[in-house]
Short mmCIF file of C-alpha atoms and ligand atoms in Angstrom, two decimals:
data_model
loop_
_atom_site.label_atom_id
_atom_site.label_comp_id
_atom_site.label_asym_id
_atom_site.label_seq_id
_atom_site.Cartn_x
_atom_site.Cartn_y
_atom_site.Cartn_z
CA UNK A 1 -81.32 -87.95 -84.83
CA UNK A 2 -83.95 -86.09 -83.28
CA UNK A 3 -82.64 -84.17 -81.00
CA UNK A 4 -82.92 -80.39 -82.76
CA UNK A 5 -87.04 -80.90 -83.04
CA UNK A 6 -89.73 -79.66 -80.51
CA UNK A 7 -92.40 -81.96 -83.02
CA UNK A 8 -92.05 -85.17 -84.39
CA UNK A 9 -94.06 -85.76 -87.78
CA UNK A 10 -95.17 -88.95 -88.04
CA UNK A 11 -95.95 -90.82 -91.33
CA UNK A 12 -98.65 -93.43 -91.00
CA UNK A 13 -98.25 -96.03 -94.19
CA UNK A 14 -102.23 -98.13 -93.48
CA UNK A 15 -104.95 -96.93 -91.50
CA UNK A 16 -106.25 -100.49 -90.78
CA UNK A 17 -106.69 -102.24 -87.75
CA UNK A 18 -103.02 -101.36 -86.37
CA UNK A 19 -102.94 -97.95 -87.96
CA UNK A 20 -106.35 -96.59 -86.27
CA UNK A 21 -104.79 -98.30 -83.26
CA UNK A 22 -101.76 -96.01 -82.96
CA UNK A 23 -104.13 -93.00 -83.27
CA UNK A 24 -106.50 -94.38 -80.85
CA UNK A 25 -103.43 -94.42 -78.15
CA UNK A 26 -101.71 -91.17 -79.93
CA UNK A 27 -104.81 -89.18 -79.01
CA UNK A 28 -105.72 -90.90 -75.88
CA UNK A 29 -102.44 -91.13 -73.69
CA UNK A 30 -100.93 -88.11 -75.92
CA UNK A 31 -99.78 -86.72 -72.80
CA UNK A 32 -97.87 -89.54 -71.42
CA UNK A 33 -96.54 -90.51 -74.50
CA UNK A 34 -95.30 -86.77 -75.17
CA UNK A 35 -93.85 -86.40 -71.74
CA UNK A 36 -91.93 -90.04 -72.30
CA UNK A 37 -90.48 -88.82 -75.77
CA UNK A 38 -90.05 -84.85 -74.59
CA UNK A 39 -91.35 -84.05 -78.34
CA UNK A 40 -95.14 -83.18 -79.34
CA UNK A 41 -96.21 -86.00 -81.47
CA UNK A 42 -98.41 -85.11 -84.63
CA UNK A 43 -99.40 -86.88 -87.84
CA UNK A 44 -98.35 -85.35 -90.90
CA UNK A 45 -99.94 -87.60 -93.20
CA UNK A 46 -101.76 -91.57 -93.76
CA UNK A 47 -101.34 -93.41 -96.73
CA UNK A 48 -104.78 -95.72 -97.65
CA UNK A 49 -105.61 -97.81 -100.59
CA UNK A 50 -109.24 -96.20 -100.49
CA UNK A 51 -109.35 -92.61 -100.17
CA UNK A 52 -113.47 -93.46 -99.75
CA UNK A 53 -113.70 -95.81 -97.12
CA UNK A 54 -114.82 -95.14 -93.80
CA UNK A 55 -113.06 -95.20 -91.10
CA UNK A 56 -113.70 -95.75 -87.12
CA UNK A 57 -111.63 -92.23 -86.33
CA UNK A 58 -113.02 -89.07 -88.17
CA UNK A 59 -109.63 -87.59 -89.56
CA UNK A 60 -109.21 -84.44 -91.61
CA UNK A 61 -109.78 -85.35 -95.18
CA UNK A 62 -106.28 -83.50 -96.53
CA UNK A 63 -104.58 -86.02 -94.02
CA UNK A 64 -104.93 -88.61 -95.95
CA UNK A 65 -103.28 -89.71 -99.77
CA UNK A 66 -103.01 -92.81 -101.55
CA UNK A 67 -99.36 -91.92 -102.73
CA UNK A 68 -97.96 -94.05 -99.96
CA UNK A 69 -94.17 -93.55 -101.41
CA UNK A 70 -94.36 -89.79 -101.64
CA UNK A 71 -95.57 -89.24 -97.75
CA UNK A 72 -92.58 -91.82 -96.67
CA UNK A 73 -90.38 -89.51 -98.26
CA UNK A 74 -91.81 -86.30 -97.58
CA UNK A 75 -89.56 -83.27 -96.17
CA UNK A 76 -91.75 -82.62 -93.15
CA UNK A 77 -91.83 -86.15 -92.31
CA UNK A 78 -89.53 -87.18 -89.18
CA UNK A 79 -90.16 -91.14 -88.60
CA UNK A 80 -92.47 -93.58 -91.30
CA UNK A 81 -95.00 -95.81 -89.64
CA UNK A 82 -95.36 -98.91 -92.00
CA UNK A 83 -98.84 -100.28 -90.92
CA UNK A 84 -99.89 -100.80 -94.28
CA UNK A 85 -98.56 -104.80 -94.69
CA UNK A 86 -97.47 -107.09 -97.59
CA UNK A 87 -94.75 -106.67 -99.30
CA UNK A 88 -94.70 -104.34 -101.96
CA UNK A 89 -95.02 -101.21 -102.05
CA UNK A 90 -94.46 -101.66 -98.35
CA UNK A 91 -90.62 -102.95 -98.57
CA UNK A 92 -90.26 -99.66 -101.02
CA UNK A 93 -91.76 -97.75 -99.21
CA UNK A 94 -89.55 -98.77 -95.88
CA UNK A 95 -86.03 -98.47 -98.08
CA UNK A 96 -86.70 -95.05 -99.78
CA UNK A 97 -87.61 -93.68 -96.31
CA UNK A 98 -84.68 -94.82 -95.05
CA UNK A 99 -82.43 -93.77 -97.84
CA UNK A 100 -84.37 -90.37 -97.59
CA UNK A 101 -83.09 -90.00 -93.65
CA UNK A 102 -86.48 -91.42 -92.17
CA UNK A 103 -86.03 -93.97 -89.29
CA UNK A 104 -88.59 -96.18 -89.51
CA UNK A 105 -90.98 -99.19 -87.49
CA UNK A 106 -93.19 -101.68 -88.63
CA UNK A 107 -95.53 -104.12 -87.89
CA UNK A 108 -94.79 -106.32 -91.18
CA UNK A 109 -93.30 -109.89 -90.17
CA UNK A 110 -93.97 -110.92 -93.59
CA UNK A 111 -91.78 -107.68 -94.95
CA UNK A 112 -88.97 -108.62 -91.99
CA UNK A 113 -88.77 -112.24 -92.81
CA UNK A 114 -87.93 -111.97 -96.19
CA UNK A 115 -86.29 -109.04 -96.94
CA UNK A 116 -85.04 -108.12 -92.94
CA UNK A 117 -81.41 -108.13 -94.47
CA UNK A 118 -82.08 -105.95 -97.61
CA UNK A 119 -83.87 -103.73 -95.02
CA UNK A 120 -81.01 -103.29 -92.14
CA UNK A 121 -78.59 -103.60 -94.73
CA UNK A 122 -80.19 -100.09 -96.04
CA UNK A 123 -80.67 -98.99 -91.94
CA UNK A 124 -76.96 -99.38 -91.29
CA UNK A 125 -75.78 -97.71 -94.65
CA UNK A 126 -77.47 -94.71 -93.79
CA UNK A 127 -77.28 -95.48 -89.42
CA UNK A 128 -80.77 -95.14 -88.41
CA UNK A 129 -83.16 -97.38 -86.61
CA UNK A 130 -85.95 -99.74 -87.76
CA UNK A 131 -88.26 -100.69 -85.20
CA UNK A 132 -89.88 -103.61 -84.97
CA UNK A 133 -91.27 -104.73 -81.77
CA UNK A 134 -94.98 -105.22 -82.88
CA UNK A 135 -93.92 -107.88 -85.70
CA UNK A 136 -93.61 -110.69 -83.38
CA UNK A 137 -96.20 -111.06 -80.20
CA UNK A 138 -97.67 -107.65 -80.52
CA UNK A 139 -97.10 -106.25 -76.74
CA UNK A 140 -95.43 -108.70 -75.71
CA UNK A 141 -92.00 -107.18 -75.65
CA UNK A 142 -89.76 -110.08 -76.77
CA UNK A 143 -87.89 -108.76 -79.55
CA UNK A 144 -86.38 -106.64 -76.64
CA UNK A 145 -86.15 -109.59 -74.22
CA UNK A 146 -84.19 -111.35 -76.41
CA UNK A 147 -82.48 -109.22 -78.67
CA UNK A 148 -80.94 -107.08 -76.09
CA UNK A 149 -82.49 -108.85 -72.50
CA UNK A 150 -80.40 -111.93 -72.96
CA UNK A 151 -78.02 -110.71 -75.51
CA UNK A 152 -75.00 -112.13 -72.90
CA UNK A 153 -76.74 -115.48 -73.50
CA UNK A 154 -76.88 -118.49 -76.18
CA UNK A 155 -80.51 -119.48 -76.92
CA UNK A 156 -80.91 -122.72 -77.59
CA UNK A 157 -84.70 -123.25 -77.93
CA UNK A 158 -87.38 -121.19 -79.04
CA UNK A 159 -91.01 -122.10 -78.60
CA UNK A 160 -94.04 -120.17 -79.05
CA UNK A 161 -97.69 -119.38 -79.73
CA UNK A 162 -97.18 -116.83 -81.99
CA UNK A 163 -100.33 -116.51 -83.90
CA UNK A 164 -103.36 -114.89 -82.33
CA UNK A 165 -105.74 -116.32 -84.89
CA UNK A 166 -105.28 -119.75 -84.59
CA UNK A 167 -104.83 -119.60 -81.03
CA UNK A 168 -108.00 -117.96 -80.52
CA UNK A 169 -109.79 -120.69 -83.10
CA UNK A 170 -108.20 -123.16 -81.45
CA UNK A 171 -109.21 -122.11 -78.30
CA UNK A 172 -112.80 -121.17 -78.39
CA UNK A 173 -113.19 -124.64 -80.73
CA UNK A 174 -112.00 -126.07 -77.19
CA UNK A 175 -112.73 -124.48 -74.53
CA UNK A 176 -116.46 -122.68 -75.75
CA UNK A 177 -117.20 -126.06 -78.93
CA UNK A 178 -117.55 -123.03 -81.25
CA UNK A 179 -117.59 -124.57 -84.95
CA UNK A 180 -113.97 -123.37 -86.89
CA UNK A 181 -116.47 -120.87 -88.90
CA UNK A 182 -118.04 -119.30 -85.64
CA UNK A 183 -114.54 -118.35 -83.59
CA UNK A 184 -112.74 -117.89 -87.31
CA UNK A 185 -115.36 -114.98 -87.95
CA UNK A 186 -114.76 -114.05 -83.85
CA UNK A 187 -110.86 -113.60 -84.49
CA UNK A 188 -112.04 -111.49 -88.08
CA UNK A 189 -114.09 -109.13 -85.63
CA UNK A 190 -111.00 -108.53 -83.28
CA UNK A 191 -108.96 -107.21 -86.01
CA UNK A 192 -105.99 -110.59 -85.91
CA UNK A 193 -106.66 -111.82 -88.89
CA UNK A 194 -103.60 -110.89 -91.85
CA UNK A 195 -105.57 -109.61 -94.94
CA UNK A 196 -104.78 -112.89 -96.53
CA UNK A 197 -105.93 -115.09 -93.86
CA UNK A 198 -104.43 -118.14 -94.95
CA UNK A 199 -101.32 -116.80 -93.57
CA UNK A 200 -103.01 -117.15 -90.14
CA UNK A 201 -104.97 -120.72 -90.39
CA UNK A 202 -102.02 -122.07 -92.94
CA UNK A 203 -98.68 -121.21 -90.48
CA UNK A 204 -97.24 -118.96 -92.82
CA UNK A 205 -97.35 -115.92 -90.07
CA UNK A 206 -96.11 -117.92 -87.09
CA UNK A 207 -93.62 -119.41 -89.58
CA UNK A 208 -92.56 -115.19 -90.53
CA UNK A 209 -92.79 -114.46 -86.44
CA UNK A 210 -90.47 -117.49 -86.08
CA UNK A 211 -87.67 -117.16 -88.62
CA UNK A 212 -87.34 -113.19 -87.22
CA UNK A 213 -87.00 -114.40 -83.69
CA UNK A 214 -84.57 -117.58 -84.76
CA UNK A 215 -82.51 -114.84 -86.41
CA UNK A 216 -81.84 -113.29 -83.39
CA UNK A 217 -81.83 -115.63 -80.84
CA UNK A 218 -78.97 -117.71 -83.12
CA UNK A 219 -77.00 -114.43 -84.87
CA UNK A 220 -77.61 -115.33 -88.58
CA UNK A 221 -80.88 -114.86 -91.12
CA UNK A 222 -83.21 -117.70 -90.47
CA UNK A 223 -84.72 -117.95 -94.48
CA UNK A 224 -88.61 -118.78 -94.08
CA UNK A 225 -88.29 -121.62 -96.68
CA UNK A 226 -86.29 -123.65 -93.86
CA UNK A 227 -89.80 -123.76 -91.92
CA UNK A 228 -91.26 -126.51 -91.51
CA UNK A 229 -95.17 -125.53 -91.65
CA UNK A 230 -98.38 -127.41 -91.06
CA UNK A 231 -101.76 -125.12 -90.58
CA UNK A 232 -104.51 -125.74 -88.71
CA UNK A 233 -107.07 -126.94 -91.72
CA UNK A 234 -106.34 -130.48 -90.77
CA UNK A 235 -107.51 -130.59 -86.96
CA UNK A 236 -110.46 -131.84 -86.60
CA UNK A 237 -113.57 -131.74 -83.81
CA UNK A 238 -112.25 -135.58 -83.09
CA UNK A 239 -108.60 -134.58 -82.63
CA UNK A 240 -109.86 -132.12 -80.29
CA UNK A 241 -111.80 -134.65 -78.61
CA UNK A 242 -109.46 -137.11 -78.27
CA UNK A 243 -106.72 -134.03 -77.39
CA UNK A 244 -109.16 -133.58 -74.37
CA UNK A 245 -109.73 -136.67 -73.02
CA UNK A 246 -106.24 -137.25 -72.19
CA UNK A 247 -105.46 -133.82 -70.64
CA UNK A 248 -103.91 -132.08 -73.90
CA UNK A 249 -105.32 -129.19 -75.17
CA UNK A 250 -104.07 -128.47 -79.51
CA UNK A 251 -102.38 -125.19 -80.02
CA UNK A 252 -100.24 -124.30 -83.47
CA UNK A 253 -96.97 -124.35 -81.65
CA UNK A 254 -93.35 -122.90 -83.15
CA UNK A 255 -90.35 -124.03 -82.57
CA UNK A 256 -86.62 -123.11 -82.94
CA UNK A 257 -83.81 -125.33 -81.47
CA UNK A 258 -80.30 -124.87 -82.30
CA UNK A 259 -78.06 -128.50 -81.71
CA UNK A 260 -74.40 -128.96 -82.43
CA UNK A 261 -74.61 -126.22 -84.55
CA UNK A 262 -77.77 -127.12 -86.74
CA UNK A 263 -81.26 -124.95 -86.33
CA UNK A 264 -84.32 -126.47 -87.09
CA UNK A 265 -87.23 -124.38 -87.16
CA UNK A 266 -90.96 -125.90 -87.19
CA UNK A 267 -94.64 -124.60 -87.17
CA UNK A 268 -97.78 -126.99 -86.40
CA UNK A 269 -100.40 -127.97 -83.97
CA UNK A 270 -99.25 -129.90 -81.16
CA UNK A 271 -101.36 -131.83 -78.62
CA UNK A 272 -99.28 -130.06 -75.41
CA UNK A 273 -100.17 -131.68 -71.67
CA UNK A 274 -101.99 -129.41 -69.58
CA UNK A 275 -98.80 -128.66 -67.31
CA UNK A 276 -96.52 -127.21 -70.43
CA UNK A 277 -96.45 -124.02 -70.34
CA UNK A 278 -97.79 -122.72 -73.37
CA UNK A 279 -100.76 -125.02 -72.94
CA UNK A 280 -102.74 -122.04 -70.69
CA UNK A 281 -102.30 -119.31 -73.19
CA UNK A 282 -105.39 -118.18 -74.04
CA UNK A 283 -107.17 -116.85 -76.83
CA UNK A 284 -105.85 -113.47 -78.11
CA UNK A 285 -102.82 -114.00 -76.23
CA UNK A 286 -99.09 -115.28 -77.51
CA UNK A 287 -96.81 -116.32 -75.51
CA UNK A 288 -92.72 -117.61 -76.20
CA UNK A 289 -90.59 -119.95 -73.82
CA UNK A 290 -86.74 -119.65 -74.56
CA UNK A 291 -84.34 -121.86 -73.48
CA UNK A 292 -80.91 -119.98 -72.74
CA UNK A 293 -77.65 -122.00 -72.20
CA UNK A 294 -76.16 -121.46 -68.16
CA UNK A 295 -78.96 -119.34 -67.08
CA UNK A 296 -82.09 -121.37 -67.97
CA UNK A 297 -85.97 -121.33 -69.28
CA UNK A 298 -87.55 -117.84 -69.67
CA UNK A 299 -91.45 -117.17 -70.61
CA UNK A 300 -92.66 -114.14 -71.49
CA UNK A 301 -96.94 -113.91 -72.55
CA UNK A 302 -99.70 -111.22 -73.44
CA UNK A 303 -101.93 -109.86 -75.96
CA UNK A 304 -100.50 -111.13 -78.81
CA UNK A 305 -102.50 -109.61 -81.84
CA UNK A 306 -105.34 -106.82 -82.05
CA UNK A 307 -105.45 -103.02 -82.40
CA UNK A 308 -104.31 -101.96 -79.24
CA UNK A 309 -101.51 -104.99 -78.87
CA UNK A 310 -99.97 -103.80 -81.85
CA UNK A 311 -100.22 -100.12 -81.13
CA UNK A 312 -98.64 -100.20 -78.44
CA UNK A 313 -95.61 -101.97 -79.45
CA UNK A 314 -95.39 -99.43 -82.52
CA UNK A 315 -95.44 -96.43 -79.93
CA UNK A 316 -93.02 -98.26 -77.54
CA UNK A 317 -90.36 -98.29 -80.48
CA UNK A 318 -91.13 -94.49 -81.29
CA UNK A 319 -90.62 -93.60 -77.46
CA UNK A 320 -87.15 -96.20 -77.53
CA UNK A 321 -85.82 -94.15 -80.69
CA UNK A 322 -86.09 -91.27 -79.26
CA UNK A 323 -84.58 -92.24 -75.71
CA UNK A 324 -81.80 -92.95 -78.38
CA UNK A 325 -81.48 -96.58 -77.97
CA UNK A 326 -80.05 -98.50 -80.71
CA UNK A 327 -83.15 -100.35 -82.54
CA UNK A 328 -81.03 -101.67 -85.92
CA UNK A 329 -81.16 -105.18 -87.26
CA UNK A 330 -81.60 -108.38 -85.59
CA UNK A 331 -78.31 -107.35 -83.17
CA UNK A 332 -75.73 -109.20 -84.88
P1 NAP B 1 -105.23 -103.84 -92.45
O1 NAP B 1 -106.30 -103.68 -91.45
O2 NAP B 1 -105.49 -104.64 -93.68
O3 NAP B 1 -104.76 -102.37 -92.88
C1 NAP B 1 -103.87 -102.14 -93.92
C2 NAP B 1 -103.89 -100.65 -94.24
O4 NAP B 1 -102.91 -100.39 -95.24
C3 NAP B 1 -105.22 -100.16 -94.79
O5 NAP B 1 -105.52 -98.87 -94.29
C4 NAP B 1 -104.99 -100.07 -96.30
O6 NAP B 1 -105.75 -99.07 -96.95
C5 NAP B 1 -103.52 -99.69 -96.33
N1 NAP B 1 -102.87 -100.12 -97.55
C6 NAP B 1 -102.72 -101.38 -98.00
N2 NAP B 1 -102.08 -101.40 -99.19
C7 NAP B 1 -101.83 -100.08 -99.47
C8 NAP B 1 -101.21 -99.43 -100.57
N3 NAP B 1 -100.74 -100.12 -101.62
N4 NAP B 1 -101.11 -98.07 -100.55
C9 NAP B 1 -101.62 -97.36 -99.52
N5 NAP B 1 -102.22 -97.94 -98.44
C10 NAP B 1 -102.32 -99.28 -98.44
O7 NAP B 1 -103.93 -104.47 -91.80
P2 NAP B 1 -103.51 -104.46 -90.25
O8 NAP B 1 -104.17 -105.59 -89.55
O9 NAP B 1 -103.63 -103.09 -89.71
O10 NAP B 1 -101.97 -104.89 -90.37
C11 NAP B 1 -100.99 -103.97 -90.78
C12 NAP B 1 -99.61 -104.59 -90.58
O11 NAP B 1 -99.44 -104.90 -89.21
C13 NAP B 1 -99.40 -105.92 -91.32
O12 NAP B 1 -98.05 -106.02 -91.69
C14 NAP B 1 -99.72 -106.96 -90.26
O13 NAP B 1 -99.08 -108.19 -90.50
C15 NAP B 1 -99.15 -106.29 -89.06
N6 NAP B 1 -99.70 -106.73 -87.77
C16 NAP B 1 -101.03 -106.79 -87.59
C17 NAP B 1 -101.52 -107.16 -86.35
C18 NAP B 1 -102.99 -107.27 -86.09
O14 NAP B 1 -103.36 -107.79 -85.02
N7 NAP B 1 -103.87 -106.83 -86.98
C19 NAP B 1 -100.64 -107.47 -85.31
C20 NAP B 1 -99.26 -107.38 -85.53
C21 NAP B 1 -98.80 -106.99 -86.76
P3 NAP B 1 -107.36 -99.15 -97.00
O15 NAP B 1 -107.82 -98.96 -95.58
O16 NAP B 1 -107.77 -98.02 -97.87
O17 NAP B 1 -107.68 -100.51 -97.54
N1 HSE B 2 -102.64 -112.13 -87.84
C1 HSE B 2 -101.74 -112.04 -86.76
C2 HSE B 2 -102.14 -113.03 -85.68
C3 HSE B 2 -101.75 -110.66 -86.19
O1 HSE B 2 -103.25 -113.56 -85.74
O2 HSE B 2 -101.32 -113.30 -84.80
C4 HSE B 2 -100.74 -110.45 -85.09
O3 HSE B 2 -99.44 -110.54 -85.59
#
């Protein structure tokens, strides 16, 4: 796919939190990310909503276009970042790019969950990769872990912390009695909230994180309306109280179990004893425990949500795509 070009030309659909992230790392580990892909890595272009706005890195102004389409389609374009989230034009965006030749990875859960099958329908029709490690868990690499990890295995359970925001509220309401405002406008400053952030304090994005992990730990497109989702709006300080005083702490949990052939899938706060294992995962982190049938429990946790986080997992599945492993679908 690559393997004539000395340069790879990278399209960069958002310059947002995630989008200013993979520059951040681009410039400062350009090195080590060059010598792991044995290509110079340059930008040829960022789509924005706001061609006014300013921005934490100073860019060259002719960078930079609002014609997000165009640029994913563009001839000197090798791979399409979509950073930009949402759905449209973002799920455009991803399928002309592909249909144009342009392998692709984003960041979008909500894009993934539903519309993942349009989207590696199009990959495999035209046999190039979509990458999409930072979707779920950020740098956490459990897409990986299970997709391809454990793909010898049956998973059976799924159970996670897969929202950054609401772990961090959550948290710092416990651990620091922050109010839901202070710690809400905390997780805003630390770039994990979704632009809508309902999707973050009503389940929606843990519910998007879980159907794309359900769909490949049980070989067949979870659909996000078989979620059953509760937010966080309804715990209260006395919950929390009560949580603590008998040795629970109240995290947004979701959950995927598979039995006699049925999955359930669930998102909501759970009051989990101090000894489970997703009860120490702190704020900013995520963290998934999957139960696979003759081998046994597996937990994988880290930063979960952020700049960086998300960053790196985006520039992990450039440097995989170009090692030429195979990235498509949800590996069934
Ligand atoms: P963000 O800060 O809101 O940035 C979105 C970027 O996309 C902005 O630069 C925006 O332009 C641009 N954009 C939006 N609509 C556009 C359009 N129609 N045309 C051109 N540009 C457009 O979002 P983010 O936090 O970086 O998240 C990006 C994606 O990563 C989302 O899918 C999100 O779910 C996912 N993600 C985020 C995190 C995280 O921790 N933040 C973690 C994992 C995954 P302007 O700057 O001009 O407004
Ligand atoms: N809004 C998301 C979160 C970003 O809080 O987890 C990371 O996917």
């Amino acid at each position: 796919m690559f393997n004539s070009k000395t340069t790879i030309n990278i399209a960069l659909l958002g310059f947002g939190t995630v989008g200013q992230g993979v520059v951040d790392i681009l410039h400062k580990n350009k090195a080590h990310l060059e010598e792991k892909c044995g290509k110079k890595l340059e930008i040829a272009g960022i789509a924005v909503r706001n061609l006014e706005k300013k921005r934490d890195i100073d860019l060259p102004k002719s960078l930079f276009t609002t014609e997000s389409e165009k640029l994913a389609t563009r001839d000197d374009v090798d791979v399409v970042f979509e950073l930009m989230g949402g759905i449209e034009p973002a799920k455009t965006c991803v399928l002309h790019a592909l249909q144009a030749g342009k392998p692709v990875v984003t960041a979008n859960k909500a894009l993934l969950a539903e519309y993942g099958e349009e989207i590696f329908t199009c990959a495999r029709e035209n046999n190039l990769p979509v990458g999409y490690e930072a979707s779920v868990a950020a740098a956490v690499p459990v897409i990986r872990f299970l997709r391809d990890g454990l793909a010898s295995s049956q998973i059976n359970e799924i159970e996670g912390i897969l929202n950054g925001t609401t772990n961090f509220i959550l948290s710092q309401m416990q651990e620091k009695g922050q109010s839901y405002e202070e710690a809400f406008n905390l997780a805003d400053s630390l770039g994990y909230l979704e632009a809508d952030p309902s999707l973050d304090v009503d389940g929606w994005d843990a519910a998007h994180k879980l159907v794309i992990l359900a769909s490949i730990a049980f070989k067949k497109y979870a659909r996000l309306a078989d979620v059953m989702r509760e937010g966080i709006a309804q715990v209260t300080p006395a919950d929390i109280a009560t949580a603590k005083s008998s040795g629970k702490v109240i995290k947004l949990v979701a959950s995927a179990r598979k039995v006699e052939g049925k999955v359930t899938m669930q998102v909501r706060p759970v009051a989990l004893s101090n000894n489970h294992v997703l009860s120490g995962i702190g704020a900013g982190m995520s963290g998934v425990r999957l139960h696979a049938d003759r081998v046994g429990d597996f937990f994988a946790q880290g930063p979960g949500a952020g700049a960086l986080p998300t960053a790196s997992a985006v520039l992990s599945d450039l440097v995989a795509m170009l090692r030429n492993a195979e990235m498509s679908g949800f590996g069934f």
